[in-house]
Tab-separated table of C-alpha atoms in Angstrom:
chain	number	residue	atom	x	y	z
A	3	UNK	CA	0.000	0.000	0.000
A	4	UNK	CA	2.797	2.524	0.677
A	5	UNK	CA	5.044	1.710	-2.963
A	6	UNK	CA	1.369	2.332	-4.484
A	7	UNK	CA	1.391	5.706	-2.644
A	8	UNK	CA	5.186	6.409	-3.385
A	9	UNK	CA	4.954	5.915	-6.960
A	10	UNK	CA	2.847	8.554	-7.711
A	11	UNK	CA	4.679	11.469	-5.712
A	12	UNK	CA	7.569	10.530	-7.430
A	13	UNK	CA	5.619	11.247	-10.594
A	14	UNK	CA	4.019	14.037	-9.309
A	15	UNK	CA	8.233	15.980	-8.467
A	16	UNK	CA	9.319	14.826	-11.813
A	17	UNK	CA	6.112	16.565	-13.712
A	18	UNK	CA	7.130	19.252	-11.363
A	19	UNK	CA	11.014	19.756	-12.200
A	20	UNK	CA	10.011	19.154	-15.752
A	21	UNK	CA	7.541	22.147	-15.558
A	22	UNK	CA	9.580	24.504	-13.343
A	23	UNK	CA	12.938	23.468	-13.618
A	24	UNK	CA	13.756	22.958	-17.387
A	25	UNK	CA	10.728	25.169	-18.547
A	26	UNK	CA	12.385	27.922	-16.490
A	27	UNK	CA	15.844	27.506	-17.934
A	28	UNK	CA	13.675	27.692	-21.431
A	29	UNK	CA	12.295	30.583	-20.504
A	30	UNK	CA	16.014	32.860	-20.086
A	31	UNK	CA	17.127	31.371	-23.095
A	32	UNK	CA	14.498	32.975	-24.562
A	33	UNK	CA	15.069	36.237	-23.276
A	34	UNK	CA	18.651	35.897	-24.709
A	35	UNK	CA	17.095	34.463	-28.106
A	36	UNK	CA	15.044	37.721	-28.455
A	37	UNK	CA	18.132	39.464	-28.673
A	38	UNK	CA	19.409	36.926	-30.899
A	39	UNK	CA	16.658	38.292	-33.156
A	40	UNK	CA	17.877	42.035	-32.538
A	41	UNK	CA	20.906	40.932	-33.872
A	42	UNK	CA	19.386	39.508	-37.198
A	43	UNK	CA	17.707	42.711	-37.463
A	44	UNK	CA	21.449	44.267	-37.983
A	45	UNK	CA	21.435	42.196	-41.431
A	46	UNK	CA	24.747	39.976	-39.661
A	47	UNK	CA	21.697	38.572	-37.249
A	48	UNK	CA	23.854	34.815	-38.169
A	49	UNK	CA	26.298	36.106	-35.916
A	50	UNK	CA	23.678	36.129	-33.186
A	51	UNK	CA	22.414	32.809	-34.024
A	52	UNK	CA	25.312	30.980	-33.434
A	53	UNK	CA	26.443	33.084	-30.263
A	54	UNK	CA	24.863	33.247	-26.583
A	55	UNK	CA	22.079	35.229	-27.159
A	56	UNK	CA	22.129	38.724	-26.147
A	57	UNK	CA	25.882	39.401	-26.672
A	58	UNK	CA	25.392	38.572	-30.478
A	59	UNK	CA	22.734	40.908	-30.677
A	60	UNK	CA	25.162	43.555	-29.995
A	61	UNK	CA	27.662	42.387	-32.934
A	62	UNK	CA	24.491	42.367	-34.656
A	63	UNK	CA	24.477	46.512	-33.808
A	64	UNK	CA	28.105	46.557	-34.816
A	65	UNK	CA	27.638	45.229	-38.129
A	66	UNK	CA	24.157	47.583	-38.650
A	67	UNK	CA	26.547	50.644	-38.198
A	68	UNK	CA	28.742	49.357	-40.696
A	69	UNK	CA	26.069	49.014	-43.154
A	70	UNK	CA	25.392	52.767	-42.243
A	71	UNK	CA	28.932	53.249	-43.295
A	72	UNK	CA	28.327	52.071	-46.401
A	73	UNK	CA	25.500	54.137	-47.077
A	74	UNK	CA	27.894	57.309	-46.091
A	75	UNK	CA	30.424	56.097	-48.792
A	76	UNK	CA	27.582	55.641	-51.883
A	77	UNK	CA	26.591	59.188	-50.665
A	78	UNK	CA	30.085	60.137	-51.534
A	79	UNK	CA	29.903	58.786	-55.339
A	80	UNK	CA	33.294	59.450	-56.905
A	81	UNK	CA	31.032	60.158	-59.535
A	82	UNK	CA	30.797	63.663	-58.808
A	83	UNK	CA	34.305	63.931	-58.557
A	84	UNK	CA	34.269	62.999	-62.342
A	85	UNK	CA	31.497	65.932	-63.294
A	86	UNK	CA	34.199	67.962	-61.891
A	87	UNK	CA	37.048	66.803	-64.070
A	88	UNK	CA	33.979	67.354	-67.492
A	89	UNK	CA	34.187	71.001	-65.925
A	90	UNK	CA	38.220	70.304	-66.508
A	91	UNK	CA	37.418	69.668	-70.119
A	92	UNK	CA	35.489	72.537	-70.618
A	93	UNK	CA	37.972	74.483	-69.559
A	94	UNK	CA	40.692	73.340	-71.742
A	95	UNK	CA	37.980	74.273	-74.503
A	96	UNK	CA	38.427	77.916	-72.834
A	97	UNK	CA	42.000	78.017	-73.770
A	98	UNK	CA	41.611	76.718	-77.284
A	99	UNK	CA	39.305	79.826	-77.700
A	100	UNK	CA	41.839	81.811	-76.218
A	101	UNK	CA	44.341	80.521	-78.897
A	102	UNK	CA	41.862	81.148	-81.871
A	103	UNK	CA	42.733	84.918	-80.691
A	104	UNK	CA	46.188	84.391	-81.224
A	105	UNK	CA	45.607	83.787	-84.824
A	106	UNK	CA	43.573	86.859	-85.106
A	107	UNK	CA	46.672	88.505	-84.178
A	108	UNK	CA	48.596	87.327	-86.772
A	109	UNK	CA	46.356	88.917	-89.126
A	110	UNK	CA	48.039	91.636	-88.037
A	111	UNK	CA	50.672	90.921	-90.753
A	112	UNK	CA	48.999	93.069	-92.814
A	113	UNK	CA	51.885	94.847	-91.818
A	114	UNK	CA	53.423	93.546	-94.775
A	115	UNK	CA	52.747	96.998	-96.325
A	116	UNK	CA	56.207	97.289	-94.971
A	117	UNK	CA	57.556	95.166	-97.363
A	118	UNK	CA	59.917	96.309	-99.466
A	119	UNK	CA	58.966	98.205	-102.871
A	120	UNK	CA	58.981	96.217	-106.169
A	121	UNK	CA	60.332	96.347	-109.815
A	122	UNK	CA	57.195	96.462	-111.021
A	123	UNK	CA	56.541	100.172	-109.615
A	124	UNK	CA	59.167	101.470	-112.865
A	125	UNK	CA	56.891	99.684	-115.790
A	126	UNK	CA	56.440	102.807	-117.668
A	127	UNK	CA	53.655	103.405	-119.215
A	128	UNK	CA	52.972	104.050	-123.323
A	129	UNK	CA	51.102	106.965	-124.079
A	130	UNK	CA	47.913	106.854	-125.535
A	131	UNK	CA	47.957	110.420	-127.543
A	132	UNK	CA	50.186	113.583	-127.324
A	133	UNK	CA	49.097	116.997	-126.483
A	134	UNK	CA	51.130	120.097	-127.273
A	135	UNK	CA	50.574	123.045	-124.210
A	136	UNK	CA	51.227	126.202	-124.951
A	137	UNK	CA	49.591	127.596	-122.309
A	138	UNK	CA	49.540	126.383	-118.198
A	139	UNK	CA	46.385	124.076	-117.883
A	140	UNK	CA	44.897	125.633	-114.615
A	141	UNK	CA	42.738	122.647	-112.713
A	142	UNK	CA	40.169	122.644	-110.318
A	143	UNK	CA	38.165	119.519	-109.191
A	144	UNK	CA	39.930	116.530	-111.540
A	145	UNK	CA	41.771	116.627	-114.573
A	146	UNK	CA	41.891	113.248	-115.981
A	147	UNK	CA	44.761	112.828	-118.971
A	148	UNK	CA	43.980	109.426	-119.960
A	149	UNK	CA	47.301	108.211	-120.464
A	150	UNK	CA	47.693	110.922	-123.043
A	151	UNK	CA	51.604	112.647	-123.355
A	152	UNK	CA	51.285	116.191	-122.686
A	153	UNK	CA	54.240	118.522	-124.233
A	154	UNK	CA	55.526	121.932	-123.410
A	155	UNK	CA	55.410	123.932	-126.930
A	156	UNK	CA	55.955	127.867	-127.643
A	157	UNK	CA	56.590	129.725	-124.204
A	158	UNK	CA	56.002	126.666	-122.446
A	159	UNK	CA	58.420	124.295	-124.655
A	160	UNK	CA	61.855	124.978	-122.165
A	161	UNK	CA	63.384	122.040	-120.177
A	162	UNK	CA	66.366	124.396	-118.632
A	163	UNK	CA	67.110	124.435	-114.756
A	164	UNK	CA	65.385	128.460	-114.592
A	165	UNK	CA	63.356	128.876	-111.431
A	166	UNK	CA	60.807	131.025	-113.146
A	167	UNK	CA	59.612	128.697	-115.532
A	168	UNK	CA	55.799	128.438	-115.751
A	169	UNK	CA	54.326	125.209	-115.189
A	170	UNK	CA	52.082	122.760	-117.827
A	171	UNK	CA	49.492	122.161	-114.790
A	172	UNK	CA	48.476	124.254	-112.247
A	173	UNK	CA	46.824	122.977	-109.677
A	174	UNK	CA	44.156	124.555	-107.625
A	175	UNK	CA	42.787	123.760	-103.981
A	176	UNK	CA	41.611	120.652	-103.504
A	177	UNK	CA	42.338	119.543	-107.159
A	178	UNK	CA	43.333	116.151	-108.604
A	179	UNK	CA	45.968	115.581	-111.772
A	180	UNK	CA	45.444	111.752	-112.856
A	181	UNK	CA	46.749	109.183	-115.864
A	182	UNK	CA	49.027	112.017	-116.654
A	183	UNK	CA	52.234	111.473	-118.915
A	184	UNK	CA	54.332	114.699	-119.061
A	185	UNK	CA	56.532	114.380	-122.259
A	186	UNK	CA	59.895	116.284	-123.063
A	187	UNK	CA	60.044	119.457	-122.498
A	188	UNK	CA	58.381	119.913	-119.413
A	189	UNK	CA	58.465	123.774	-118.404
A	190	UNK	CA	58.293	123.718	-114.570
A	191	UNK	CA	55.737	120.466	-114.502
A	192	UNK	CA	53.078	120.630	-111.970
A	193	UNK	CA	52.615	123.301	-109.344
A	194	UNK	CA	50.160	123.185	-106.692
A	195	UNK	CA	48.596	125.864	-104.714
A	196	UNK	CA	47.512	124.069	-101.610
A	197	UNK	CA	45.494	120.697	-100.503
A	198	UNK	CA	46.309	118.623	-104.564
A	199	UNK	CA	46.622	115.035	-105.156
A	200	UNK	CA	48.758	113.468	-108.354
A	201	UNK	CA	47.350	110.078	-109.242
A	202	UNK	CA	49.227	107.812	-111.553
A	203	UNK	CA	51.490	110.771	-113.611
A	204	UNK	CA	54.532	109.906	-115.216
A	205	UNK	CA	57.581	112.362	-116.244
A	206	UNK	CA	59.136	111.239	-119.045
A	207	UNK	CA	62.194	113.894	-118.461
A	208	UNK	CA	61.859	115.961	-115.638
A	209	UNK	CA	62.947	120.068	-116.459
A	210	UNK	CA	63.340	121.722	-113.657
A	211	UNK	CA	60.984	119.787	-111.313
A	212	UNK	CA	58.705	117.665	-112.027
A	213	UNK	CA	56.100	119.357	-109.576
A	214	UNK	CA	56.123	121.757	-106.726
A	215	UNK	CA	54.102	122.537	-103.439
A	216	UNK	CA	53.611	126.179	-103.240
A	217	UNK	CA	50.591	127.646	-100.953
A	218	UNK	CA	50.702	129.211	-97.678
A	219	UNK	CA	48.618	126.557	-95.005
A	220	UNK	CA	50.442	124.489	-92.438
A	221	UNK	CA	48.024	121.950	-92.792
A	222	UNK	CA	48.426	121.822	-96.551
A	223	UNK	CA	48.916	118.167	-98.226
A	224	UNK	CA	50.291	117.506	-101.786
A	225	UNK	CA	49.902	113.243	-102.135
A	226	UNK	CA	52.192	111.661	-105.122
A	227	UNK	CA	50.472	108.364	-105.419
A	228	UNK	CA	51.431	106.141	-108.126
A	229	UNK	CA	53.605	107.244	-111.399
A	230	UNK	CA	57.553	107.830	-111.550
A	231	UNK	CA	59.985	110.312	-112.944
A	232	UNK	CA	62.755	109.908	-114.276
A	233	UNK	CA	66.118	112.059	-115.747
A	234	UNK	CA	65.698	115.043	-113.236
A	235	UNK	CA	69.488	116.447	-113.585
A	236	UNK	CA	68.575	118.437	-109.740
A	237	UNK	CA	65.394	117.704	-108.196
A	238	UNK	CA	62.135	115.869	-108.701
A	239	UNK	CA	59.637	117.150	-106.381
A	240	UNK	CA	60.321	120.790	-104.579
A	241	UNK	CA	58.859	121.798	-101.498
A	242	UNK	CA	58.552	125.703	-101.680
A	243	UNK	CA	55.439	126.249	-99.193
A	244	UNK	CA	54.408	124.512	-95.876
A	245	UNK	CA	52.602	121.772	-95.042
A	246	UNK	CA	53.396	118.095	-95.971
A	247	UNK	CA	53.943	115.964	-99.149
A	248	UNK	CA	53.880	112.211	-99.257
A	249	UNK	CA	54.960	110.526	-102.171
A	250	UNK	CA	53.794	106.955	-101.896
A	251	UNK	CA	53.948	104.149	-104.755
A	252	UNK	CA	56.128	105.657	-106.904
A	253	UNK	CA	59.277	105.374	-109.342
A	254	UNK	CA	62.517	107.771	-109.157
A	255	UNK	CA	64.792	107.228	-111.978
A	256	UNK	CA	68.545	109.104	-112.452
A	257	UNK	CA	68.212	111.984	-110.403
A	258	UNK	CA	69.516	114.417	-108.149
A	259	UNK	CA	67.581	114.049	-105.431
A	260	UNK	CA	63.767	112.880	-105.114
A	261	UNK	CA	62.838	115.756	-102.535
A	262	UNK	CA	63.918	119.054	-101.889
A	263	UNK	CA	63.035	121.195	-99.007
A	264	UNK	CA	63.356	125.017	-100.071
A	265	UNK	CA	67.058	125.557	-98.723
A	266	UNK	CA	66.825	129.436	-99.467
A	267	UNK	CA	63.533	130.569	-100.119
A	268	UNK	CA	62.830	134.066	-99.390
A	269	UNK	CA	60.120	133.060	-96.939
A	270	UNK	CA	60.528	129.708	-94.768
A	271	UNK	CA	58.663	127.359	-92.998
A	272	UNK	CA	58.265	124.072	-91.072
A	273	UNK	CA	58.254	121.559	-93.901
A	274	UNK	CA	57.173	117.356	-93.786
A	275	UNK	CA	57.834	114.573	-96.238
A	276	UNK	CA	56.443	110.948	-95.834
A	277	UNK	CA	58.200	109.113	-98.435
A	278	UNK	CA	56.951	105.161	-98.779
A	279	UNK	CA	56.822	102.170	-101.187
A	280	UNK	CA	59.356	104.011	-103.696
A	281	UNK	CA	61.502	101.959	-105.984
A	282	UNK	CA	64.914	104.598	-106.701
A	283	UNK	CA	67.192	103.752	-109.590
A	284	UNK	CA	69.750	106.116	-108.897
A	285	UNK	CA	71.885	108.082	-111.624
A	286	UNK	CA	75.432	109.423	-111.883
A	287	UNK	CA	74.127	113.000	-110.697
A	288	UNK	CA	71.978	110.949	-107.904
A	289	UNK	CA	73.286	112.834	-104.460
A	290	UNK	CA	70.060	111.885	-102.083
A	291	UNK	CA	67.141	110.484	-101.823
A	292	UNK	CA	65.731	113.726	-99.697
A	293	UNK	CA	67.129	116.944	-98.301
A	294	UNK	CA	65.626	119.127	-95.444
A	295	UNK	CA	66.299	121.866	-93.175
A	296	UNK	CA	67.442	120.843	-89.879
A	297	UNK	CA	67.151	124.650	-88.664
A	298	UNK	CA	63.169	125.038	-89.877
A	299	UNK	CA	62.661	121.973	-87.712
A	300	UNK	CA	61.618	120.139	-91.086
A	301	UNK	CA	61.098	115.655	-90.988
A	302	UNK	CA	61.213	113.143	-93.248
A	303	UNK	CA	59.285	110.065	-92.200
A	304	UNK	CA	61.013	107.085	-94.871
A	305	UNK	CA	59.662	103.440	-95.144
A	306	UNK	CA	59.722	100.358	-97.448
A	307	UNK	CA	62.534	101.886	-99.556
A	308	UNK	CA	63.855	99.684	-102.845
A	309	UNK	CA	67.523	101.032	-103.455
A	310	UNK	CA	68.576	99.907	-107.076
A	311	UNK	CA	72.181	99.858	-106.533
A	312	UNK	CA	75.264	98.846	-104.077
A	313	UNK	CA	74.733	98.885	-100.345
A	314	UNK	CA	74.948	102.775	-99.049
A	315	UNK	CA	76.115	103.963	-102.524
A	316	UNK	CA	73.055	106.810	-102.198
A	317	UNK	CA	72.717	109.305	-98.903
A	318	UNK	CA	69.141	108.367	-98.145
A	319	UNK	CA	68.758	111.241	-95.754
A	320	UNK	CA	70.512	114.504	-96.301
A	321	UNK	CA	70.478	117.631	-93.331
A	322	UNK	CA	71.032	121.176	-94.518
A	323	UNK	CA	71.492	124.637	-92.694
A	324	UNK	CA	68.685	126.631	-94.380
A	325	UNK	CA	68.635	130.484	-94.573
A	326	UNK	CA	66.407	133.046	-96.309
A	327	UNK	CA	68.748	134.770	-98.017
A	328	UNK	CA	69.416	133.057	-101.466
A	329	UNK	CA	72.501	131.572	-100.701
A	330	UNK	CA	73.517	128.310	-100.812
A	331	UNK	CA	72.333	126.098	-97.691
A	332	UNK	CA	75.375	124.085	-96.203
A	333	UNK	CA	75.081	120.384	-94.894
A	334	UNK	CA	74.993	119.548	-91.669
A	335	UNK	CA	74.806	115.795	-91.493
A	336	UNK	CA	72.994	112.907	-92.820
A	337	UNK	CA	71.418	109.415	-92.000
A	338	UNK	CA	68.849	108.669	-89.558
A	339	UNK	CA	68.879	110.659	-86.439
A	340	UNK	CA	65.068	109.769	-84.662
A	341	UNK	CA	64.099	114.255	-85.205
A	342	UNK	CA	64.777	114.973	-88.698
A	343	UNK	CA	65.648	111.657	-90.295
A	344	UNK	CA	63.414	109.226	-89.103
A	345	UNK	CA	63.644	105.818	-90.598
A	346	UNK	CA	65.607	102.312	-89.507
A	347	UNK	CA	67.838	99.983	-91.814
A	348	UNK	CA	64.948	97.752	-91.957
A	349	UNK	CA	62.717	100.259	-94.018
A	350	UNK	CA	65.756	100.433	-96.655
A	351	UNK	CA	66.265	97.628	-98.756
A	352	UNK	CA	69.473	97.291	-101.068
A	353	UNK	CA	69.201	95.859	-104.914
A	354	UNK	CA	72.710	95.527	-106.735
């Protein structure tokens, strides 16, 4: 009767420890499974799994933060960094742009009209008729020859070096002598009263001068553009009055000298010569290309010169003491000087 009653109190304390004891145990390993699940929530949660619960749920946190990380480095895309270096490229394109300038500068040898003066300036022309003058043709506005020869005849038919010779042409303000050929004799040539222009005339054998500025304005210009002259024994153009001439384009053959200031004119000024893009054959009477007055403060501006003949055989730039008086105006030096003379080597060229 007792071993009946035994029996089932021993069944009774093992349902017990069964329930309390290793249900219990169950029960904390729970608690430390939950944060076994924590930890799978940090995307490494097989860490937890295979660790003691709890304490792998905080390498589970670890490895969440270091997902984090990652994030923070896609946020940082070298990508961008790449945009940047395009923005490198279109700079580059800047300075191409900047180069394309350049060779706008270079345009800039246009310059080239400092070139030295051809042969081709002394093709003489042929005339086309010829015209006998026995009395001066006085222009206004624009005579226009044609190419036609135009001779001195009667009082007019004198090619002697006499100062008071009367000219074939006379030209008034403002007036314009073109296609000109001015045959043998001459008379004085061409005189101009003021402001004149003398397109494209030829002397065939200069008398006296071939033409002369006269007038009475500072600000006067006489332009020589185009045409040559050739056999002037003294002087080809004469500078009696103020103002400036240029002589541009143009063809001096055997001569004295291709410009003459007034050395002893009665009245005196300030005188100016621009001489450029001449071709000068120079004769056995040839002495200089121009002569001024040092003392009147006169200049002679010289470019893109064509010498015909042995290095420095020809003063290009001769300096006289002018007076008033008649007599004869001494030198006083010659060549370039940066006042009176103003031209480099580089704007005379020699031709042997």
């Amino acid at each position: 009767m007792m071993q009946q009653r035994i029996l089932p109190l021993a069944l009774l304390g093992l349902g017990a420890w069964i329930l309390y004891g290793c249900g219990g145990g169950a029960g904390s390993g729970g608690d430390s499974g939950s944060a076994g699940a924590s930890g799978a929530a940090g995307s490494a949660g097989t860490t937890g799994t295979a660790g003691t619960g709890g304490s792998a749920g905080a390498a589970g946190t670890t490895a969440s933060r270091g997902g984090n990380a990652g994030t923070a480095a896609t946020a940082g895309r070298g990508g961008n960094v790449g945009m940047t270096g395009g923005g490198g490229t279109a700079g580059g394109a800047n300075a191409g742009s900047a180069g394309s300038a350049g060779s706008a500068g270079s345009a800039g040898t246009t310059g080239s009209a400092g070139a030295p003066a051809t042969a081709s300036l002394c093709s003489w022309p042929t005339a086309t008729s010829t015209t006998m003058v026995t009395t001066t043709y006085n222009v206004g506005g624009t005579f226009d020859g044609h190419m036609g020869r135009f001779v001195g005849s009667g009082p007019l038919g004198t090619s002697s070096q006499s100062e008071n010779q009367d000219p074939l042409f006379l030209l008034t303000e403002g007036a314009t002598l073109q296609n000109v050929i001015l045959g043998n004799p001459a008379a004085d040539g061409v005189h101009c009263a003021g402001n004149c222009t003398l397109k494209n005339v030829w002397w065939e054998d200069v008398g006296e001068d071939a033409a002369t500025l006269e007038g009475a304005s500072a600000s006067q210009v006489m332009t020589i553009d185009g045409g040559g002259a050739q056999k002037a024994s003294d002087k080809i153009f004469q500078h009696n009055g103020p103002g400036t001439m240029i002589i541009k384009n143009f063809c001096a053959q055997d001569f004295g000298k291709l410009y003459r200031s007034c050395g002893n004119c009665t009245t005196q000024y300030t005188r100016h010569v621009q001489v450029q893009n001449v071709m000068v054959v120079p004769g056995s009477s040839s002495s200089a290309l121009v002569g001024v007055n040092s003392n009147y403060n006169d200049t002679a501006k010289l470019s893109s010169i064509l010498v015909k003949a042995a290095s420095n055989s020809l003063t290009i730039c001769q300096r006289y003491t002018g007076n008033n008086t008649g007599a004869e105006p001494p030198k006083n030096g010659s060549g370039a000087d940066g006042t009176v003379c103003m031209y480099s080597n580089s704007d005379i060229t020699w031709m042997p």
